[in-house]
mmCIF file of N, CA and C in Angstrom:
data_model
loop_
_atom_site.group_PDB
_atom_site.id
_atom_site.type_symbol
_atom_site.label_atom_id
_atom_site.label_comp_id
_atom_site.label_asym_id
_atom_site.label_seq_id
_atom_site.Cartn_x
_atom_site.Cartn_y
_atom_site.Cartn_z
ATOM 1 N N UNK A 1269 70.606 113.899 59.903
ATOM 2 C CA UNK A 1269 71.825 114.278 60.586
ATOM 3 C C UNK A 1269 72.753 113.074 60.630
ATOM 4 N N UNK A 1270 73.974 113.274 60.230
ATOM 5 C CA UNK A 1270 74.929 112.171 60.178
ATOM 6 C C UNK A 1270 75.698 112.065 61.484
ATOM 7 N N UNK A 1271 75.854 110.835 61.938
ATOM 8 C CA UNK A 1271 76.613 110.576 63.154
ATOM 9 C C UNK A 1271 78.100 110.714 62.839
ATOM 10 N N UNK A 1272 78.796 111.505 63.649
ATOM 11 C CA UNK A 1272 80.229 111.644 63.420
ATOM 12 C C UNK A 1272 80.983 110.523 64.128
ATOM 13 N N UNK A 1273 82.158 110.218 63.636
ATOM 14 C CA UNK A 1273 82.995 109.193 64.248
ATOM 15 C C UNK A 1273 83.515 109.727 65.584
ATOM 16 N N UNK A 1274 83.312 108.987 66.633
ATOM 17 C CA UNK A 1274 83.757 109.428 67.948
ATOM 18 C C UNK A 1274 84.691 108.400 68.558
ATOM 19 N N UNK A 1275 85.488 108.864 69.478
ATOM 20 C CA UNK A 1275 86.411 107.961 70.156
ATOM 21 C C UNK A 1275 85.736 107.362 71.386
ATOM 22 N N UNK A 1276 86.282 106.274 71.859
ATOM 23 C CA UNK A 1276 85.780 105.634 73.074
ATOM 24 C C UNK A 1276 85.941 106.597 74.253
ATOM 25 N N UNK A 1277 87.029 107.368 74.263
ATOM 26 C CA UNK A 1277 87.247 108.327 75.354
ATOM 27 C C UNK A 1277 86.130 109.368 75.405
ATOM 28 N N UNK A 1278 85.688 109.837 74.235
ATOM 29 C CA UNK A 1278 84.577 110.800 74.201
ATOM 30 C C UNK A 1278 83.299 110.159 74.718
ATOM 31 N N UNK A 1279 83.034 108.947 74.279
ATOM 32 C CA UNK A 1279 81.836 108.237 74.719
ATOM 33 C C UNK A 1279 81.845 108.081 76.241
ATOM 34 N N UNK A 1280 82.964 107.645 76.778
ATOM 35 C CA UNK A 1280 83.087 107.478 78.237
ATOM 36 C C UNK A 1280 82.848 108.810 78.939
ATOM 37 N N UNK A 1281 83.426 109.865 78.421
ATOM 38 C CA UNK A 1281 83.271 111.183 79.014
ATOM 39 C C UNK A 1281 81.802 111.603 79.083
ATOM 40 N N UNK A 1282 81.064 111.374 77.996
ATOM 41 C CA UNK A 1282 79.653 111.771 77.985
ATOM 42 C C UNK A 1282 78.792 110.847 78.843
ATOM 43 N N UNK A 1283 79.145 109.576 78.920
ATOM 44 C CA UNK A 1283 78.427 108.667 79.819
ATOM 45 C C UNK A 1283 78.618 109.135 81.265
ATOM 46 N N UNK A 1284 79.850 109.456 81.632
ATOM 47 C CA UNK A 1284 80.125 109.934 82.995
ATOM 48 C C UNK A 1284 79.409 111.247 83.273
ATOM 49 N N UNK A 1285 79.342 112.115 82.276
ATOM 50 C CA UNK A 1285 78.613 113.385 82.428
ATOM 51 C C UNK A 1285 77.128 113.118 82.693
ATOM 52 N N UNK A 1286 76.560 112.159 81.956
ATOM 53 C CA UNK A 1286 75.158 111.800 82.157
ATOM 54 C C UNK A 1286 74.901 111.248 83.548
ATOM 55 N N UNK A 1287 75.824 110.436 84.052
ATOM 56 C CA UNK A 1287 75.694 109.887 85.407
ATOM 57 C C UNK A 1287 75.769 111.008 86.437
ATOM 58 N N UNK A 1288 76.725 111.895 86.261
ATOM 59 C CA UNK A 1288 76.915 112.984 87.217
ATOM 60 C C UNK A 1288 75.738 113.951 87.218
ATOM 61 N N UNK A 1289 75.129 114.140 86.057
ATOM 62 C CA UNK A 1289 74.008 115.080 85.921
ATOM 63 C C UNK A 1289 72.873 114.765 86.896
ATOM 64 N N UNK A 1290 72.641 113.479 87.167
ATOM 65 C CA UNK A 1290 71.563 113.079 88.079
ATOM 66 C C UNK A 1290 72.098 112.407 89.346
ATOM 67 N N UNK A 1291 73.350 112.693 89.643
ATOM 68 C CA UNK A 1291 73.975 112.281 90.897
ATOM 69 C C UNK A 1291 74.009 110.768 91.113
ATOM 70 N N UNK A 1292 74.481 110.040 90.096
ATOM 71 C CA UNK A 1292 74.721 108.607 90.254
ATOM 72 C C UNK A 1292 75.822 108.384 91.283
ATOM 73 N N UNK A 1293 75.741 107.297 92.014
ATOM 74 C CA UNK A 1293 76.660 107.033 93.129
ATOM 75 C C UNK A 1293 77.720 105.987 92.789
ATOM 76 N N UNK A 1294 78.869 106.094 93.463
ATOM 77 C CA UNK A 1294 79.926 105.062 93.436
ATOM 78 C C UNK A 1294 80.288 104.638 92.019
ATOM 79 N N UNK A 1295 80.770 105.576 91.247
ATOM 80 C CA UNK A 1295 81.063 105.329 89.833
ATOM 81 C C UNK A 1295 82.470 104.751 89.680
ATOM 82 N N UNK A 1296 82.553 103.600 89.004
ATOM 83 C CA UNK A 1296 83.836 102.965 88.712
ATOM 84 C C UNK A 1296 83.948 102.713 87.219
ATOM 85 N N UNK A 1297 85.146 102.917 86.702
ATOM 86 C CA UNK A 1297 85.464 102.600 85.310
ATOM 87 C C UNK A 1297 86.430 101.425 85.331
ATOM 88 N N UNK A 1298 86.035 100.318 84.707
ATOM 89 C CA UNK A 1298 86.885 99.128 84.642
ATOM 90 C C UNK A 1298 87.448 99.012 83.235
ATOM 91 N N UNK A 1299 88.769 99.021 83.132
ATOM 92 C CA UNK A 1299 89.459 98.867 81.857
ATOM 93 C C UNK A 1299 89.724 97.377 81.651
ATOM 94 N N UNK A 1300 89.052 96.802 80.655
ATOM 95 C CA UNK A 1300 89.138 95.358 80.407
ATOM 96 C C UNK A 1300 90.054 95.008 79.245
ATOM 97 N N UNK A 1301 90.732 95.988 78.680
ATOM 98 C CA UNK A 1301 91.504 95.765 77.447
ATOM 99 C C UNK A 1301 92.651 94.774 77.615
ATOM 100 N N UNK A 1302 93.206 94.638 78.794
ATOM 101 C CA UNK A 1302 94.332 93.722 79.011
ATOM 102 C C UNK A 1302 93.884 92.303 79.355
ATOM 103 N N UNK A 1303 92.573 92.088 79.450
ATOM 104 C CA UNK A 1303 92.036 90.774 79.800
ATOM 105 C C UNK A 1303 91.585 90.074 78.516
ATOM 106 N N UNK A 1304 91.972 88.821 78.371
ATOM 107 C CA UNK A 1304 91.615 88.076 77.161
ATOM 108 C C UNK A 1304 90.132 87.727 77.129
ATOM 109 N N UNK A 1305 89.592 87.669 75.923
ATOM 110 C CA UNK A 1305 88.227 87.199 75.659
ATOM 111 C C UNK A 1305 87.135 87.997 76.361
ATOM 112 N N UNK A 1306 87.284 89.300 76.435
ATOM 113 C CA UNK A 1306 86.229 90.130 77.012
ATOM 114 C C UNK A 1306 85.283 90.584 75.909
ATOM 115 N N UNK A 1307 84.080 90.915 76.301
ATOM 116 C CA UNK A 1307 83.057 91.309 75.336
ATOM 117 C C UNK A 1307 83.131 92.786 74.953
ATOM 118 N N UNK A 1308 83.880 93.560 75.710
ATOM 119 C CA UNK A 1308 84.020 94.990 75.428
ATOM 120 C C UNK A 1308 85.340 95.477 76.015
ATOM 121 N N UNK A 1309 85.624 96.763 75.822
ATOM 122 C CA UNK A 1309 86.870 97.341 76.340
ATOM 123 C C UNK A 1309 86.723 97.916 77.752
ATOM 124 N N UNK A 1310 85.524 98.427 78.054
ATOM 125 C CA UNK A 1310 85.311 99.093 79.346
ATOM 126 C C UNK A 1310 83.950 98.752 79.921
ATOM 127 N N UNK A 1311 83.881 98.681 81.245
ATOM 128 C CA UNK A 1311 82.629 98.684 81.993
ATOM 129 C C UNK A 1311 82.593 99.991 82.766
ATOM 130 N N UNK A 1312 81.439 100.606 82.804
ATOM 131 C CA UNK A 1312 81.202 101.714 83.728
ATOM 132 C C UNK A 1312 80.102 101.222 84.654
ATOM 133 N N UNK A 1313 80.367 101.284 85.945
ATOM 134 C CA UNK A 1313 79.444 100.758 86.941
ATOM 135 C C UNK A 1313 79.087 101.875 87.916
ATOM 136 N N UNK A 1314 77.792 102.016 88.182
ATOM 137 C CA UNK A 1314 77.351 102.989 89.180
ATOM 138 C C UNK A 1314 76.071 102.472 89.813
ATOM 139 N N UNK A 1315 75.593 103.178 90.829
ATOM 140 C CA UNK A 1315 74.322 102.793 91.409
ATOM 141 C C UNK A 1315 73.483 104.004 91.759
ATOM 142 N N UNK A 1316 72.178 103.729 91.809
ATOM 143 C CA UNK A 1316 71.203 104.727 92.212
ATOM 144 C C UNK A 1316 70.558 104.292 93.518
ATOM 145 N N UNK A 1317 69.702 105.142 94.034
ATOM 146 C CA UNK A 1317 69.107 104.903 95.347
ATOM 147 C C UNK A 1317 67.727 104.253 95.287
ATOM 148 N N UNK A 1318 67.128 104.189 94.089
ATOM 149 C CA UNK A 1318 65.780 103.641 93.929
ATOM 150 C C UNK A 1318 65.549 103.301 92.462
ATOM 151 N N UNK A 1319 64.409 102.673 92.172
ATOM 152 C CA UNK A 1319 64.041 102.400 90.777
ATOM 153 C C UNK A 1319 64.005 103.695 89.973
ATOM 154 N N UNK A 1320 63.412 104.710 90.560
ATOM 155 C CA UNK A 1320 63.282 105.995 89.878
ATOM 156 C C UNK A 1320 64.652 106.596 89.590
ATOM 157 N N UNK A 1321 65.549 106.519 90.548
ATOM 158 C CA UNK A 1321 66.889 107.080 90.368
ATOM 159 C C UNK A 1321 67.663 106.297 89.306
ATOM 160 N N UNK A 1322 67.568 104.971 89.333
ATOM 161 C CA UNK A 1322 68.234 104.148 88.318
ATOM 162 C C UNK A 1322 67.722 104.529 86.918
ATOM 163 N N UNK A 1323 66.407 104.654 86.774
ATOM 164 C CA UNK A 1323 65.844 105.057 85.480
ATOM 165 C C UNK A 1323 66.303 106.450 85.074
ATOM 166 N N UNK A 1324 66.400 107.360 86.030
ATOM 167 C CA UNK A 1324 66.861 108.721 85.734
ATOM 168 C C UNK A 1324 68.314 108.715 85.255
ATOM 169 N N UNK A 1325 69.149 107.889 85.860
ATOM 170 C CA UNK A 1325 70.552 107.793 85.436
ATOM 171 C C UNK A 1325 70.625 107.295 84.004
ATOM 172 N N UNK A 1326 69.891 106.230 83.696
ATOM 173 C CA UNK A 1326 69.891 105.668 82.341
ATOM 174 C C UNK A 1326 69.388 106.698 81.337
ATOM 175 N N UNK A 1327 68.303 107.377 81.668
ATOM 176 C CA UNK A 1327 67.762 108.403 80.779
ATOM 177 C C UNK A 1327 68.730 109.542 80.551
ATOM 178 N N UNK A 1328 69.421 109.937 81.603
ATOM 179 C CA UNK A 1328 70.397 111.022 81.490
ATOM 180 C C UNK A 1328 71.584 110.621 80.620
ATOM 181 N N UNK A 1329 72.051 109.390 80.776
ATOM 182 C CA UNK A 1329 73.149 108.896 79.936
ATOM 183 C C UNK A 1329 72.719 108.918 78.478
ATOM 184 N N UNK A 1330 71.538 108.357 78.183
ATOM 185 C CA UNK A 1330 71.062 108.301 76.801
ATOM 186 C C UNK A 1330 70.930 109.700 76.213
ATOM 187 N N UNK A 1331 70.370 110.615 76.981
ATOM 188 C CA UNK A 1331 70.163 111.988 76.514
ATOM 189 C C UNK A 1331 71.495 112.697 76.260
ATOM 190 N N UNK A 1332 72.418 112.574 77.191
ATOM 191 C CA UNK A 1332 73.710 113.250 77.072
ATOM 192 C C UNK A 1332 74.520 112.707 75.898
ATOM 193 N N UNK A 1333 74.580 111.391 75.765
ATOM 194 C CA UNK A 1333 75.339 110.781 74.670
ATOM 195 C C UNK A 1333 74.698 111.129 73.330
ATOM 196 N N UNK A 1334 73.388 111.023 73.248
ATOM 197 C CA UNK A 1334 72.677 111.316 71.999
ATOM 198 C C UNK A 1334 72.861 112.773 71.574
ATOM 199 N N UNK A 1335 72.733 113.666 72.525
ATOM 200 C CA UNK A 1335 72.846 115.106 72.229
ATOM 201 C C UNK A 1335 74.253 115.476 71.755
ATOM 202 N N UNK A 1336 75.267 114.897 72.373
ATOM 203 C CA UNK A 1336 76.640 115.307 72.097
ATOM 204 C C UNK A 1336 77.306 114.562 70.949
ATOM 205 N N UNK A 1337 77.042 113.270 70.803
ATOM 206 C CA UNK A 1337 77.735 112.518 69.748
ATOM 207 C C UNK A 1337 76.790 111.702 68.873
ATOM 208 N N UNK A 1338 75.491 111.952 69.013
ATOM 209 C CA UNK A 1338 74.489 111.296 68.150
ATOM 210 C C UNK A 1338 74.602 109.778 68.156
ATOM 211 N N UNK A 1339 74.851 109.224 69.329
ATOM 212 C CA UNK A 1339 74.977 107.780 69.453
ATOM 213 C C UNK A 1339 73.892 107.286 70.399
ATOM 214 N N UNK A 1340 73.514 106.031 70.246
ATOM 215 C CA UNK A 1340 72.564 105.420 71.160
ATOM 216 C C UNK A 1340 73.043 104.012 71.470
ATOM 217 N N UNK A 1341 72.587 103.460 72.598
ATOM 218 C CA UNK A 1341 73.041 102.117 72.943
ATOM 219 C C UNK A 1341 72.573 101.094 71.915
ATOM 220 N N UNK A 1342 73.425 100.117 71.661
ATOM 221 C CA UNK A 1342 73.075 99.028 70.766
ATOM 222 C C UNK A 1342 71.968 98.201 71.392
ATOM 223 N N UNK A 1343 72.014 98.070 72.719
ATOM 224 C CA UNK A 1343 71.035 97.254 73.439
ATOM 225 C C UNK A 1343 70.914 97.762 74.873
ATOM 226 N N UNK A 1344 69.695 97.751 75.399
ATOM 227 C CA UNK A 1344 69.448 98.088 76.807
ATOM 228 C C UNK A 1344 68.568 96.987 77.380
ATOM 229 N N UNK A 1345 68.948 96.478 78.554
ATOM 230 C CA UNK A 1345 68.082 95.488 79.198
ATOM 231 C C UNK A 1345 68.015 95.726 80.699
ATOM 232 N N UNK A 1346 66.913 95.283 81.294
ATOM 233 C CA UNK A 1346 66.711 95.431 82.728
ATOM 234 C C UNK A 1346 65.775 96.554 83.107
ATOM 235 N N UNK A 1347 65.223 97.241 82.120
ATOM 236 C CA UNK A 1347 64.353 98.390 82.393
ATOM 237 C C UNK A 1347 63.037 97.989 83.057
ATOM 238 N N UNK A 1348 62.663 96.708 82.962
ATOM 239 C CA UNK A 1348 61.383 96.253 83.519
ATOM 240 C C UNK A 1348 61.303 96.472 85.024
ATOM 241 N N UNK A 1349 62.375 96.120 85.750
ATOM 242 C CA UNK A 1349 62.326 96.270 87.204
ATOM 243 C C UNK A 1349 63.285 97.324 87.737
ATOM 244 N N UNK A 1350 64.169 97.805 86.913
ATOM 245 C CA UNK A 1350 65.087 98.906 87.257
ATOM 246 C C UNK A 1350 65.949 98.623 88.480
ATOM 247 N N UNK A 1351 66.319 97.359 88.673
ATOM 248 C CA UNK A 1351 67.270 97.038 89.731
ATOM 249 C C UNK A 1351 68.687 96.961 89.177
ATOM 250 N N UNK A 1352 68.803 96.525 87.930
ATOM 251 C CA UNK A 1352 70.093 96.464 87.238
ATOM 252 C C UNK A 1352 69.800 96.687 85.757
ATOM 253 N N UNK A 1353 70.181 97.838 85.264
ATOM 254 C CA UNK A 1353 69.990 98.127 83.846
ATOM 255 C C UNK A 1353 71.358 98.119 83.177
ATOM 256 N N UNK A 1354 71.452 97.358 82.094
ATOM 257 C CA UNK A 1354 72.683 97.247 81.325
ATOM 258 C C UNK A 1354 72.494 98.012 80.025
ATOM 259 N N UNK A 1355 73.435 98.886 79.714
ATOM 260 C CA UNK A 1355 73.414 99.654 78.465
ATOM 261 C C UNK A 1355 74.655 99.268 77.664
ATOM 262 N N UNK A 1356 74.447 98.727 76.482
ATOM 263 C CA UNK A 1356 75.559 98.239 75.666
ATOM 264 C C UNK A 1356 75.849 99.218 74.538
ATOM 265 N N UNK A 1357 76.969 99.927 74.665
ATOM 266 C CA UNK A 1357 77.448 100.828 73.610
ATOM 267 C C UNK A 1357 78.566 100.153 72.811
ATOM 268 N N UNK A 1358 78.579 98.857 72.730
ATOM 269 C CA UNK A 1358 79.510 97.980 72.030
ATOM 270 C C UNK A 1358 80.877 97.949 72.717
ATOM 271 N N UNK A 1359 81.688 98.993 72.621
ATOM 272 C CA UNK A 1359 83.002 99.001 73.278
ATOM 273 C C UNK A 1359 82.919 99.343 74.761
ATOM 274 N N UNK A 1360 81.802 99.951 75.154
ATOM 275 C CA UNK A 1360 81.594 100.354 76.542
ATOM 276 C C UNK A 1360 80.243 99.806 76.994
ATOM 277 N N UNK A 1361 80.245 99.072 78.105
ATOM 278 C CA UNK A 1361 79.001 98.576 78.673
ATOM 279 C C UNK A 1361 78.797 99.265 80.020
ATOM 280 N N UNK A 1362 77.613 99.846 80.196
ATOM 281 C CA UNK A 1362 77.282 100.571 81.417
ATOM 282 C C UNK A 1362 76.336 99.718 82.253
ATOM 283 N N UNK A 1363 76.660 99.564 83.535
ATOM 284 C CA UNK A 1363 75.817 98.830 84.488
ATOM 285 C C UNK A 1363 75.312 99.841 85.507
ATOM 286 N N UNK A 1364 73.994 100.021 85.577
ATOM 287 C CA UNK A 1364 73.396 100.924 86.559
ATOM 288 C C UNK A 1364 72.569 100.063 87.511
ATOM 289 N N UNK A 1365 72.995 100.019 88.749
ATOM 290 C CA UNK A 1365 72.401 99.142 89.755
ATOM 291 C C UNK A 1365 71.658 99.933 90.825
ATOM 292 N N UNK A 1366 70.769 99.232 91.534
ATOM 293 C CA UNK A 1366 70.404 99.668 92.869
ATOM 294 C C UNK A 1366 71.488 99.104 93.783
ATOM 295 N N UNK A 1367 71.757 99.783 94.884
ATOM 296 C CA UNK A 1367 72.911 99.447 95.717
ATOM 297 C C UNK A 1367 72.925 97.983 96.171
ATOM 298 N N UNK A 1368 71.807 97.470 96.654
ATOM 299 C CA UNK A 1368 71.786 96.099 97.177
ATOM 300 C C UNK A 1368 72.042 95.067 96.075
ATOM 301 N N UNK A 1369 71.602 95.350 94.873
ATOM 302 C CA UNK A 1369 71.825 94.429 93.755
ATOM 303 C C UNK A 1369 73.296 94.475 93.332
ATOM 304 N N UNK A 1370 73.872 95.668 93.336
ATOM 305 C CA UNK A 1370 75.297 95.806 93.003
ATOM 306 C C UNK A 1370 76.156 95.026 93.992
ATOM 307 N N UNK A 1371 75.831 95.140 95.264
ATOM 308 C CA UNK A 1371 76.598 94.417 96.281
ATOM 309 C C UNK A 1371 76.452 92.902 96.112
ATOM 310 N N UNK A 1372 75.256 92.449 95.753
ATOM 311 C CA UNK A 1372 75.018 91.023 95.581
ATOM 312 C C UNK A 1372 75.824 90.449 94.417
ATOM 313 N N UNK A 1373 75.809 91.114 93.265
ATOM 314 C CA UNK A 1373 76.481 90.574 92.081
ATOM 315 C C UNK A 1373 77.976 90.879 92.034
ATOM 316 N N UNK A 1374 78.429 91.919 92.702
ATOM 317 C CA UNK A 1374 79.855 92.242 92.835
ATOM 318 C C UNK A 1374 80.624 92.126 91.508
ATOM 319 N N UNK A 1375 80.181 92.897 90.525
ATOM 320 C CA UNK A 1375 80.819 92.877 89.200
ATOM 321 C C UNK A 1375 82.312 93.207 89.301
ATOM 322 N N UNK A 1376 82.660 94.169 90.146
ATOM 323 C CA UNK A 1376 84.074 94.521 90.299
ATOM 324 C C UNK A 1376 84.881 93.330 90.784
ATOM 325 N N UNK A 1377 84.317 92.528 91.673
ATOM 326 C CA UNK A 1377 84.999 91.338 92.164
ATOM 327 C C UNK A 1377 85.152 90.271 91.091
ATOM 328 N N UNK A 1378 84.122 90.119 90.262
ATOM 329 C CA UNK A 1378 84.181 89.139 89.171
ATOM 330 C C UNK A 1378 85.253 89.500 88.150
ATOM 331 N N UNK A 1379 85.462 90.779 87.938
ATOM 332 C CA UNK A 1379 86.457 91.267 86.986
ATOM 333 C C UNK A 1379 87.647 91.831 87.749
ATOM 334 N N UNK A 1380 88.140 91.066 88.722
ATOM 335 C CA UNK A 1380 89.221 91.512 89.597
ATOM 336 C C UNK A 1380 90.525 91.838 88.890
ATOM 337 N N UNK A 1381 90.737 91.304 87.678
ATOM 338 C CA UNK A 1381 91.962 91.593 86.932
ATOM 339 C C UNK A 1381 91.902 92.921 86.186
ATOM 340 N N UNK A 1382 90.737 93.531 86.144
ATOM 341 C CA UNK A 1382 90.580 94.793 85.415
ATOM 342 C C UNK A 1382 91.233 95.936 86.185
ATOM 343 N N UNK A 1383 91.703 96.919 85.432
ATOM 344 C CA UNK A 1383 92.212 98.143 86.049
ATOM 345 C C UNK A 1383 91.006 99.007 86.407
ATOM 346 N N UNK A 1384 90.841 99.317 87.698
ATOM 347 C CA UNK A 1384 89.681 100.060 88.175
ATOM 348 C C UNK A 1384 90.058 101.516 88.440
ATOM 349 N N UNK A 1385 89.261 102.428 87.893
ATOM 350 C CA UNK A 1385 89.403 103.843 88.161
ATOM 351 C C UNK A 1385 88.140 104.290 88.884
ATOM 352 N N UNK A 1386 88.296 104.808 90.097
ATOM 353 C CA UNK A 1386 87.154 105.329 90.848
ATOM 354 C C UNK A 1386 86.940 106.770 90.403
ATOM 355 N N UNK A 1387 85.713 107.059 89.971
ATOM 356 C CA UNK A 1387 85.378 108.399 89.497
ATOM 357 C C UNK A 1387 84.787 109.167 90.677
ATOM 358 N N UNK A 1388 85.453 110.233 91.057
ATOM 359 C CA UNK A 1388 84.971 111.043 92.180
ATOM 360 C C UNK A 1388 83.808 111.899 91.739
ATOM 361 N N UNK A 1389 82.743 111.919 92.539
ATOM 362 C CA UNK A 1389 81.583 112.758 92.247
ATOM 363 C C UNK A 1389 81.890 114.200 92.614
ATOM 364 N N UNK A 1390 81.566 115.106 91.703
ATOM 365 C CA UNK A 1390 81.852 116.519 91.973
ATOM 366 C C UNK A 1390 80.758 117.174 92.803
ATOM 367 N N UNK A 1391 79.638 116.501 93.013
ATOM 368 C CA UNK A 1391 78.528 117.110 93.762
ATOM 369 C C UNK A 1391 78.580 116.830 95.243
ATOM 370 N N UNK A 1392 79.591 116.128 95.710
ATOM 371 C CA UNK A 1392 79.681 115.819 97.147
ATOM 372 C C UNK A 1392 79.992 117.055 97.941
#
């Protein structure tokens, strides 16, 4: 099966769908395109309530993206302890945290110049 060419917008849409499928919390999309020397165009940041929930979010993202656009992350790290898992889709990097770890590292604060879009959860 050949992978079709997809847009970053489609990838973001399916990543967000995967997060929503398992009720990921506090989802933010950071647009980094206007910032010089960034490693990607977008960060998607969310958190889960436990190791199990963080793993479920990551699994759901991988499943949703793979099923819809036949893509997989270039690299995934942090699965050993499931407190902060990073999924690198090259132009889009997804950070799935446990809440206390997200608060400690404050990625949104570090990238304060980024345009932040808060994604409202439809399951509330």
